[in-house]
Tab-separated table of C-alpha atoms and ligand atoms in Angstrom:
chain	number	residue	atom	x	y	z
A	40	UNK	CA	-10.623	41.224	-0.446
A	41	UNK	CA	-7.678	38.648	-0.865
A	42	UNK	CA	-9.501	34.347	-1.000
A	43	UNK	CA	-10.015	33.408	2.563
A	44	UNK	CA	-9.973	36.361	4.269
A	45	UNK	CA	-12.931	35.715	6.394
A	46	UNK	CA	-11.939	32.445	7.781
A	47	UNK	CA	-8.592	33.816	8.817
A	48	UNK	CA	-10.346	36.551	10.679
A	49	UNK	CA	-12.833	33.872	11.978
A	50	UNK	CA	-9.305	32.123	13.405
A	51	UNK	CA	-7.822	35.095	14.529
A	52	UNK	CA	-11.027	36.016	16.335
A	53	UNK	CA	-11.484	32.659	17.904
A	54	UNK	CA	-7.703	33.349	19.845
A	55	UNK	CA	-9.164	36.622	21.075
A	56	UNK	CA	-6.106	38.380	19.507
A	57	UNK	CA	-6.214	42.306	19.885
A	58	UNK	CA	-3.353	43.495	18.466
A	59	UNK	CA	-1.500	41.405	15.173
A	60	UNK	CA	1.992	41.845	13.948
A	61	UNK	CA	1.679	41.025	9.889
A	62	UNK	CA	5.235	39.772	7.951
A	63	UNK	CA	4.174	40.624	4.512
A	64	UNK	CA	6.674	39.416	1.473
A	65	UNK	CA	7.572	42.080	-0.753
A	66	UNK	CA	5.782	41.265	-3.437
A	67	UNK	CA	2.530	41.556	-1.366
A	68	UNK	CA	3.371	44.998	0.272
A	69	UNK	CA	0.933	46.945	-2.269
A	70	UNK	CA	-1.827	45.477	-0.597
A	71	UNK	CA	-1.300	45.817	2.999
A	72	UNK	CA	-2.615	48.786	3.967
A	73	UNK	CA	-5.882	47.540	2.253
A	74	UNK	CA	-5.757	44.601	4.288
A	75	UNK	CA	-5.039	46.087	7.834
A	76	UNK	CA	-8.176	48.381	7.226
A	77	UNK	CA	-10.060	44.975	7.154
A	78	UNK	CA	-8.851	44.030	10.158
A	79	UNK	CA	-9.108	47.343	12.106
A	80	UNK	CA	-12.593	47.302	10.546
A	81	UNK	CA	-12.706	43.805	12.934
A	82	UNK	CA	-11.820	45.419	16.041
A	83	UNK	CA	-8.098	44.230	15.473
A	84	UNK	CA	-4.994	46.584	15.558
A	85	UNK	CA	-2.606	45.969	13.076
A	86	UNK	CA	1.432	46.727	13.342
A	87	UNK	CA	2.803	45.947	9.511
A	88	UNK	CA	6.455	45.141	9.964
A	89	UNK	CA	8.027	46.782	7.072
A	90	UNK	CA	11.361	44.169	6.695
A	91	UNK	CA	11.652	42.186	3.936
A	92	UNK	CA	10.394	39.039	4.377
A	93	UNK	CA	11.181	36.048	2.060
A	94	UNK	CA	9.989	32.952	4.114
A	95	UNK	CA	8.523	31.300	7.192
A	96	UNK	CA	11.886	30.882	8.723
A	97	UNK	CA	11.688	34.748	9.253
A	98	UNK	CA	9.542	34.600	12.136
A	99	UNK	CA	9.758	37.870	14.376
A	100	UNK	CA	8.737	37.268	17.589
A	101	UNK	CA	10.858	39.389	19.522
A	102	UNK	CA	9.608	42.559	17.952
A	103	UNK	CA	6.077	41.421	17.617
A	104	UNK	CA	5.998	40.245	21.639
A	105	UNK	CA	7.747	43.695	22.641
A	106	UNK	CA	5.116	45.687	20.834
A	107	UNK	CA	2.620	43.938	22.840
A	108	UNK	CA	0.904	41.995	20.010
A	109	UNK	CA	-0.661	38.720	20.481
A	110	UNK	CA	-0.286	36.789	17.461
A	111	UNK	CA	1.861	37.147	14.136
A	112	UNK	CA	0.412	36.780	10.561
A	113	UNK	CA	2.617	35.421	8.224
A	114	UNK	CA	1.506	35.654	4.559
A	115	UNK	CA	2.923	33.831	1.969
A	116	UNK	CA	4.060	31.249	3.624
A	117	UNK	CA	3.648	27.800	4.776
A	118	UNK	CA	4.567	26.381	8.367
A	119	UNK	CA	7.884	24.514	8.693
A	120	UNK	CA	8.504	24.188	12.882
A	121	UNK	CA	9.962	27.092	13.637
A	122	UNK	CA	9.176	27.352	17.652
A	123	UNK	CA	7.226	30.950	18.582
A	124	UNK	CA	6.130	31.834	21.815
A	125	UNK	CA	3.396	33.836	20.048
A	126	UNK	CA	0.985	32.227	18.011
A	127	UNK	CA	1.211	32.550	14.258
A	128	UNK	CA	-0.985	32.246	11.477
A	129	UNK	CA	0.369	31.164	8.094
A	130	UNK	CA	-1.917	32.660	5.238
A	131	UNK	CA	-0.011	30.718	2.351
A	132	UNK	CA	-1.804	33.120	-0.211
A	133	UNK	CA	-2.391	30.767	-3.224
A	134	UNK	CA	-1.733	32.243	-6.768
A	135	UNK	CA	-4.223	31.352	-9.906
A	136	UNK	CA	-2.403	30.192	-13.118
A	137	UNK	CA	-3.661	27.691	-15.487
A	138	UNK	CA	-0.440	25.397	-16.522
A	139	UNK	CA	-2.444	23.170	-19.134
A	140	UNK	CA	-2.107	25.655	-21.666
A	141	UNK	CA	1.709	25.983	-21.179
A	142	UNK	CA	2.007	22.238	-21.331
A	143	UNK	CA	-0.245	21.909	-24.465
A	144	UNK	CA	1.997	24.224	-26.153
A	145	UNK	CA	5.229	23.183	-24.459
A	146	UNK	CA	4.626	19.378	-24.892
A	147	UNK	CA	7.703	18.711	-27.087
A	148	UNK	CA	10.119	19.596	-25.128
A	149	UNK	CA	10.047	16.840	-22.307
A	150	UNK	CA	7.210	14.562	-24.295
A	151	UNK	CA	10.885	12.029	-24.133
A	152	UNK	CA	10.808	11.616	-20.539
A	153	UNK	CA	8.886	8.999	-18.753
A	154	UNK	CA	8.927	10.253	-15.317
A	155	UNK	CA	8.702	13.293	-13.946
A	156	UNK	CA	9.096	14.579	-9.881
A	157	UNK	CA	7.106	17.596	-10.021
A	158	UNK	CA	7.455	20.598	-7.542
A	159	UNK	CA	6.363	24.226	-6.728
A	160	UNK	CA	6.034	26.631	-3.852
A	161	UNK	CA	3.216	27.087	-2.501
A	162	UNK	CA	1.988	29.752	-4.204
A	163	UNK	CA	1.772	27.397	-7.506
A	164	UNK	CA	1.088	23.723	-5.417
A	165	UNK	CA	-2.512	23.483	-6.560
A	166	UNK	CA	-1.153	23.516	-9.874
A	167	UNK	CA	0.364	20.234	-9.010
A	168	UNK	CA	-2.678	18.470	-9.145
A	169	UNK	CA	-3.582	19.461	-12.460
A	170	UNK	CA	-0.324	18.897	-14.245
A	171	UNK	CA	-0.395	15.278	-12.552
A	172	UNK	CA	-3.269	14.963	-14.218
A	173	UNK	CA	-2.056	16.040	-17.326
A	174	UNK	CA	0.558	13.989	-17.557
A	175	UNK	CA	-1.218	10.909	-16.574
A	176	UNK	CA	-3.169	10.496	-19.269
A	177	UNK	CA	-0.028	10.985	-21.532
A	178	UNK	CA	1.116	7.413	-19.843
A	179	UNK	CA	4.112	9.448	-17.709
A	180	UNK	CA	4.553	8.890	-14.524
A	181	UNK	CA	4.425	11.557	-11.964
A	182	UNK	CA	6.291	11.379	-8.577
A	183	UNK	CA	5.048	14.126	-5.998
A	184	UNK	CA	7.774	13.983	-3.565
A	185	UNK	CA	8.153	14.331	0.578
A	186	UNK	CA	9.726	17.523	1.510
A	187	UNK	CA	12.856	17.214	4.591
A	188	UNK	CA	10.744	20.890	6.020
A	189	UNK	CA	7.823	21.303	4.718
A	190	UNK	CA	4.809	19.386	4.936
A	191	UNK	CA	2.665	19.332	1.780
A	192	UNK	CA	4.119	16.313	-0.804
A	193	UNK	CA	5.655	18.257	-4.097
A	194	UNK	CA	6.373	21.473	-2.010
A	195	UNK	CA	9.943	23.169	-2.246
A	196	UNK	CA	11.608	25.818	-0.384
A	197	UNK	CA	15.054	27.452	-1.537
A	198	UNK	CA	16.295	25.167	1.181
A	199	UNK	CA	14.533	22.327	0.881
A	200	UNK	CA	14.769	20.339	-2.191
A	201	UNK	CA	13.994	16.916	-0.865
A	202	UNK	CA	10.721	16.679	-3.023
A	203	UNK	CA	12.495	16.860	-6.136
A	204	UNK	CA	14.906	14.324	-5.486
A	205	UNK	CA	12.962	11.171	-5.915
A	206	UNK	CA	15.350	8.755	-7.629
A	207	UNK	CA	12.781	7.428	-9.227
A	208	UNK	CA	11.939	9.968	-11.875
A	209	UNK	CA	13.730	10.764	-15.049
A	210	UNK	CA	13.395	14.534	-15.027
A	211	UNK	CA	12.300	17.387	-12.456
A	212	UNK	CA	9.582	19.618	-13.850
A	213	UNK	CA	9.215	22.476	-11.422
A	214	UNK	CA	6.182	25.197	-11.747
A	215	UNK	CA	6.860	28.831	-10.110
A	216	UNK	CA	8.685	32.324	-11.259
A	217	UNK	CA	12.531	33.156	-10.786
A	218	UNK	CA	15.565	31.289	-10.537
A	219	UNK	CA	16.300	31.146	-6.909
A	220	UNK	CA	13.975	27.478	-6.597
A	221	UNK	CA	15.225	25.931	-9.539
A	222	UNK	CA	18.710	26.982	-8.992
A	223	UNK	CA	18.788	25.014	-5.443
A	224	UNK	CA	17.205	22.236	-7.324
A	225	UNK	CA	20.376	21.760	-10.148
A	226	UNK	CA	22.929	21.961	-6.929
A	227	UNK	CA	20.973	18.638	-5.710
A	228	UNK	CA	20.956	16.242	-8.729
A	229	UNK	CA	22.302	15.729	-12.139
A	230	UNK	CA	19.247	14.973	-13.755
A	231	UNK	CA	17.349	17.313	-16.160
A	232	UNK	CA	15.834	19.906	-14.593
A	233	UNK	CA	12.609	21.799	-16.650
A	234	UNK	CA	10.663	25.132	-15.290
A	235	UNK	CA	7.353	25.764	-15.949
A	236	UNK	CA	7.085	29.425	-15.943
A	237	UNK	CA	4.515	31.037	-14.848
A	238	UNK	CA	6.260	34.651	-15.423
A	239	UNK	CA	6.508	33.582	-19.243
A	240	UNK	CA	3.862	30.809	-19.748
A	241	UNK	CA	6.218	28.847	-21.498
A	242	UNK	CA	8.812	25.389	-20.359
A	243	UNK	CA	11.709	26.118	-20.325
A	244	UNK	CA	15.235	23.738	-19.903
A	245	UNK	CA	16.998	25.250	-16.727
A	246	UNK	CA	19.945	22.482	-17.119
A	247	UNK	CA	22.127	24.274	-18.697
A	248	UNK	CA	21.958	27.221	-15.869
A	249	UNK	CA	23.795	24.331	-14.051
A	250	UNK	CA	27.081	24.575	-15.946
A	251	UNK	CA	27.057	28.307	-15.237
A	252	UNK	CA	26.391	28.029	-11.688
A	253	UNK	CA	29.504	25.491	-11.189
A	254	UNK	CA	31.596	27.886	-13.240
A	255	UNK	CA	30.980	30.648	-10.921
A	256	UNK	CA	31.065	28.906	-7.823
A	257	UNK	CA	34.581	27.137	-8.904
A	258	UNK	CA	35.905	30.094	-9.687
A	259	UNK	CA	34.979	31.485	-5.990
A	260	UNK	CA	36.281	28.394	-4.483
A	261	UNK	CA	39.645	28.837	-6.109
A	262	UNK	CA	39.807	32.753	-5.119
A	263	UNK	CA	38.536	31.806	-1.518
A	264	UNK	CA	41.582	28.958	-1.101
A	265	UNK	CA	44.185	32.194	-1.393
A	266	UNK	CA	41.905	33.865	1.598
A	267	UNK	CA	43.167	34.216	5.360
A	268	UNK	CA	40.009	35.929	7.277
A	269	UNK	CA	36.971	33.894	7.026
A	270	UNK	CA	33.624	35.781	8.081
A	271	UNK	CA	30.894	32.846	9.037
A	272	UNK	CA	27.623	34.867	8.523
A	273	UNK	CA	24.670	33.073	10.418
A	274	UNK	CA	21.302	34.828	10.377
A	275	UNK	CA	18.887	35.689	13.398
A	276	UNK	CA	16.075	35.000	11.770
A	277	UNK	CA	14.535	31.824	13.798
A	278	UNK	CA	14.405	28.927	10.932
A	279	UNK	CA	18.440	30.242	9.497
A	280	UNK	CA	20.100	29.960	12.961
A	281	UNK	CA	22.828	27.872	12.101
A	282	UNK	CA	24.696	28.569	15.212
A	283	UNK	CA	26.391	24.535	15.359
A	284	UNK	CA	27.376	24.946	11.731
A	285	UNK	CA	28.691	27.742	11.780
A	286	UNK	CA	31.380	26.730	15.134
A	287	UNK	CA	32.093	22.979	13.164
A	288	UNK	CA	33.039	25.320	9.621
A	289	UNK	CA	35.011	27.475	11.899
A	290	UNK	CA	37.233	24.752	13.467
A	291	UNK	CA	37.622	23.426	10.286
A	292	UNK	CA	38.913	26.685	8.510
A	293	UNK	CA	41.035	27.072	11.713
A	294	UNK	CA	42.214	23.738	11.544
A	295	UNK	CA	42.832	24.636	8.084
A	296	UNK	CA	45.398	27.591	9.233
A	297	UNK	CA	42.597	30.405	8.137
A	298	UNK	CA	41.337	33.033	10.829
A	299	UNK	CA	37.405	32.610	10.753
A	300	UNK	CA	35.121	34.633	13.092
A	301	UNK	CA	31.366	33.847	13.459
A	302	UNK	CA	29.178	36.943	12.515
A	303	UNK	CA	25.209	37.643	13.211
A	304	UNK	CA	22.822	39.862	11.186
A	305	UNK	CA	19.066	39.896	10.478
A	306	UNK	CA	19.200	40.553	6.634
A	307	UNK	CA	22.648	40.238	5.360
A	308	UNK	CA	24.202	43.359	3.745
A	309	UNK	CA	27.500	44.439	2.583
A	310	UNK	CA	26.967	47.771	4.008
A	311	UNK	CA	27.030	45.834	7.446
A	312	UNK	CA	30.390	44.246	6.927
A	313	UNK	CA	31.993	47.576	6.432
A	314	UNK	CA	35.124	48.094	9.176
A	315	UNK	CA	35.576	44.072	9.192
A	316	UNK	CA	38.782	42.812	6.901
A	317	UNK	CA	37.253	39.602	5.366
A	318	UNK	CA	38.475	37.646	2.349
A	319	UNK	CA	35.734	35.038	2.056
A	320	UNK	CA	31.952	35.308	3.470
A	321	UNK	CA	30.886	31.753	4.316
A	322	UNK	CA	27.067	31.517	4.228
A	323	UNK	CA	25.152	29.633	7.269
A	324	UNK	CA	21.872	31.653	6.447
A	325	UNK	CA	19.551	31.634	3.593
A	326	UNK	CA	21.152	30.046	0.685
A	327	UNK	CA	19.275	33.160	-1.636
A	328	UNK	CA	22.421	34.849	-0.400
A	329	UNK	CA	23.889	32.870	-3.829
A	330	UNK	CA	22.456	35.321	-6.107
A	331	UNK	CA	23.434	38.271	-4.353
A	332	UNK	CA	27.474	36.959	-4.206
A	333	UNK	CA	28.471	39.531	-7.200
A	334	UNK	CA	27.570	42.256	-4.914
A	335	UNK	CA	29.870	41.437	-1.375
A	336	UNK	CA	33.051	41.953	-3.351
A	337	UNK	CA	34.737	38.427	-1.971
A	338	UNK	CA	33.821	35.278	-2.310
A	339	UNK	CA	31.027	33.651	-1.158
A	340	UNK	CA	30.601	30.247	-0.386
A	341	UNK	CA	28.170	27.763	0.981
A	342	UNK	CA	28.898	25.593	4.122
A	343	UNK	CA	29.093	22.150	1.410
A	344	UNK	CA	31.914	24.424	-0.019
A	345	UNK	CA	34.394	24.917	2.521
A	346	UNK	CA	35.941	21.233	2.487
A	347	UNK	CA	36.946	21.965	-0.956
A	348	UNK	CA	39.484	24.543	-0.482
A	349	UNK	CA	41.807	21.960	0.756
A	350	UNK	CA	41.492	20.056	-2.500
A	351	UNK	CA	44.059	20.580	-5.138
A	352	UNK	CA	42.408	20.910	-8.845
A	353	UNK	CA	44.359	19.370	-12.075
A	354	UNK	CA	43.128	21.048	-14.738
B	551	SF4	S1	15.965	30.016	4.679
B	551	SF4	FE1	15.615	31.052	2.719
B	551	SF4	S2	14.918	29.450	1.372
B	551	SF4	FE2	14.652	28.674	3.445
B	551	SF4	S3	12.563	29.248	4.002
B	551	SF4	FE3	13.886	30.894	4.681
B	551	SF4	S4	13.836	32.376	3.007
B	551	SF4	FE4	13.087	30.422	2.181
């Protein structure tokens, strides 16, 4: 059974909870139906809600409260605030990876730095510990950062980068898989920017993803300035309501002489734009919506992005 198991159900059993609505991330969807057997073995129905699931803004408490359950299990994630009339637990599921051997090996490439803010999710934090360790007794100083959401010190989200941003340190040395976390981290500072990987057990220099990134998103910016009807997607999911945004960015494309209309979805899909005629998709919701831009056909841009397309480029 997955670490800590017991004491959840110890929790769960404590709130005299009956039925429990589970969020699973995809990732962890081969082992649900193991896990709701445990519970039902505890007396506890389970409903498994079978959309994706990427964070703990994505709290469902509509559907879990019509189905009649009385508390919502949220693996994978940590809690951040967001308000639920049901109670939730937050099963962060911690993942084991041993980062001393990747540094040992690694060492060279950021031995030249003397600081270092170092960040994960929270599937990799306890790794933090260690690598501050590490790098310690190397004479480096390490800089574990206060996140704007969440509430453990060197912990990250996609939209939450405060942590890394100490302006103390002379490099950011993040620990985790994929490129969605780093990615938010080079759109935040200059500074180098170093992944320790646990998908490849190696360090690797994600800096030069940054020139890339600004390529692209110029590139969309300058298509998006030619655009006349503005689609303002806001999610509602709980924690990517954006609602206040989203009417400030439309004034300002209006005031801008663009139409702009303010559009709600759960998980945003092309499919679900079909029958609208959009130019430009600006993004209020989950900033992953980045890596999925080649797919919408349009532009895509990011609230930060919109005061740009009044500025004229020299090149
Ligand atoms: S909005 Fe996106 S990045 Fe932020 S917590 Fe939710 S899924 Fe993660």
């Amino acid at each position: 059974m997955l670490e800590g198991f017991e004491e959840l159900v110890l929790e769960i059993k404590k709130r005299d909870v009956k039925r429990l609505f589970i969020q699973v991330p995809e990732g962890l969807k081969t082992r649900i139906q193991e896990l709701a057997n445990s519970f039902e073995g505890q007396g506890i129905v389970v409903v498994i809600s079978c959309e994706p699931m990427w964070g703990a803004c994505d709290i469902r408490f509509h559907e879990a409260g019509d189905l009649g359950c009385d508390a919502i299990l949220n693996i994978g994630h940590t809690d951040f605030g967001v308000k639920s009339p049901i109670p939730i637990f937050y099963w962060p599921f911690r993942l084991d990876f041993d980062p001393i051997p990747v540094l040992e090996s690694s060492w060279k490439k950021i031995e030249r730095f003397k600081s270092f803010s170092l960040v994960s999710t929270t599937q990799h934090i306890e790794c933090l510990d260690v690598i501050k360790v590490f790098l310690e007794k190397k004479g480096k100083v390490v800089l574990l950062g206060k996140p704007a959401i969440s509430k453990t010190h060197g912990q990250i989200l996609g939209c939450d980068q405060a942590a890394a941003l100490d302006e103390k340190a002379d490099c950011i040395l993040f620990v985790g898989s994929g490129r969605f976390h780093p990615l938010g981290i080079i759109r935040k500072t200059e500074k180098p920017v170093f992944v320790l990987s646990t998908d490849t057990n190696s360090i690797e220099d994600f800096s030069k993803e940054r020139e890339r990134f600004y390529r692209i998103k110029f590139a969309q910016i300058e298509k998006a300035k030619d655009g006349k009807n503005f689609g303002i997607v806001v999610s509602s999911k709980p924690g990517q309501m954006y609602i206040k945004q989203a009417e400030v960015l439309k004034n300002k494309l209006e005031g801008m002489g663009k139409k702009a209309w303010i559009l709600v979805m759960d998980f945003i899909t092309k499919e679900k734009l079909m029958g609208l005629k959009l130019d430009v998709l600006v993004n209020c919701a989950c900033p992953r919506l980045d890596e999925d831009a080649h797919l919408f056909g349009m532009p895509v841009l990011n609230p930060e992005d919109v005061g740009k397309l009044s500025e004229v480029v020299v090149l």
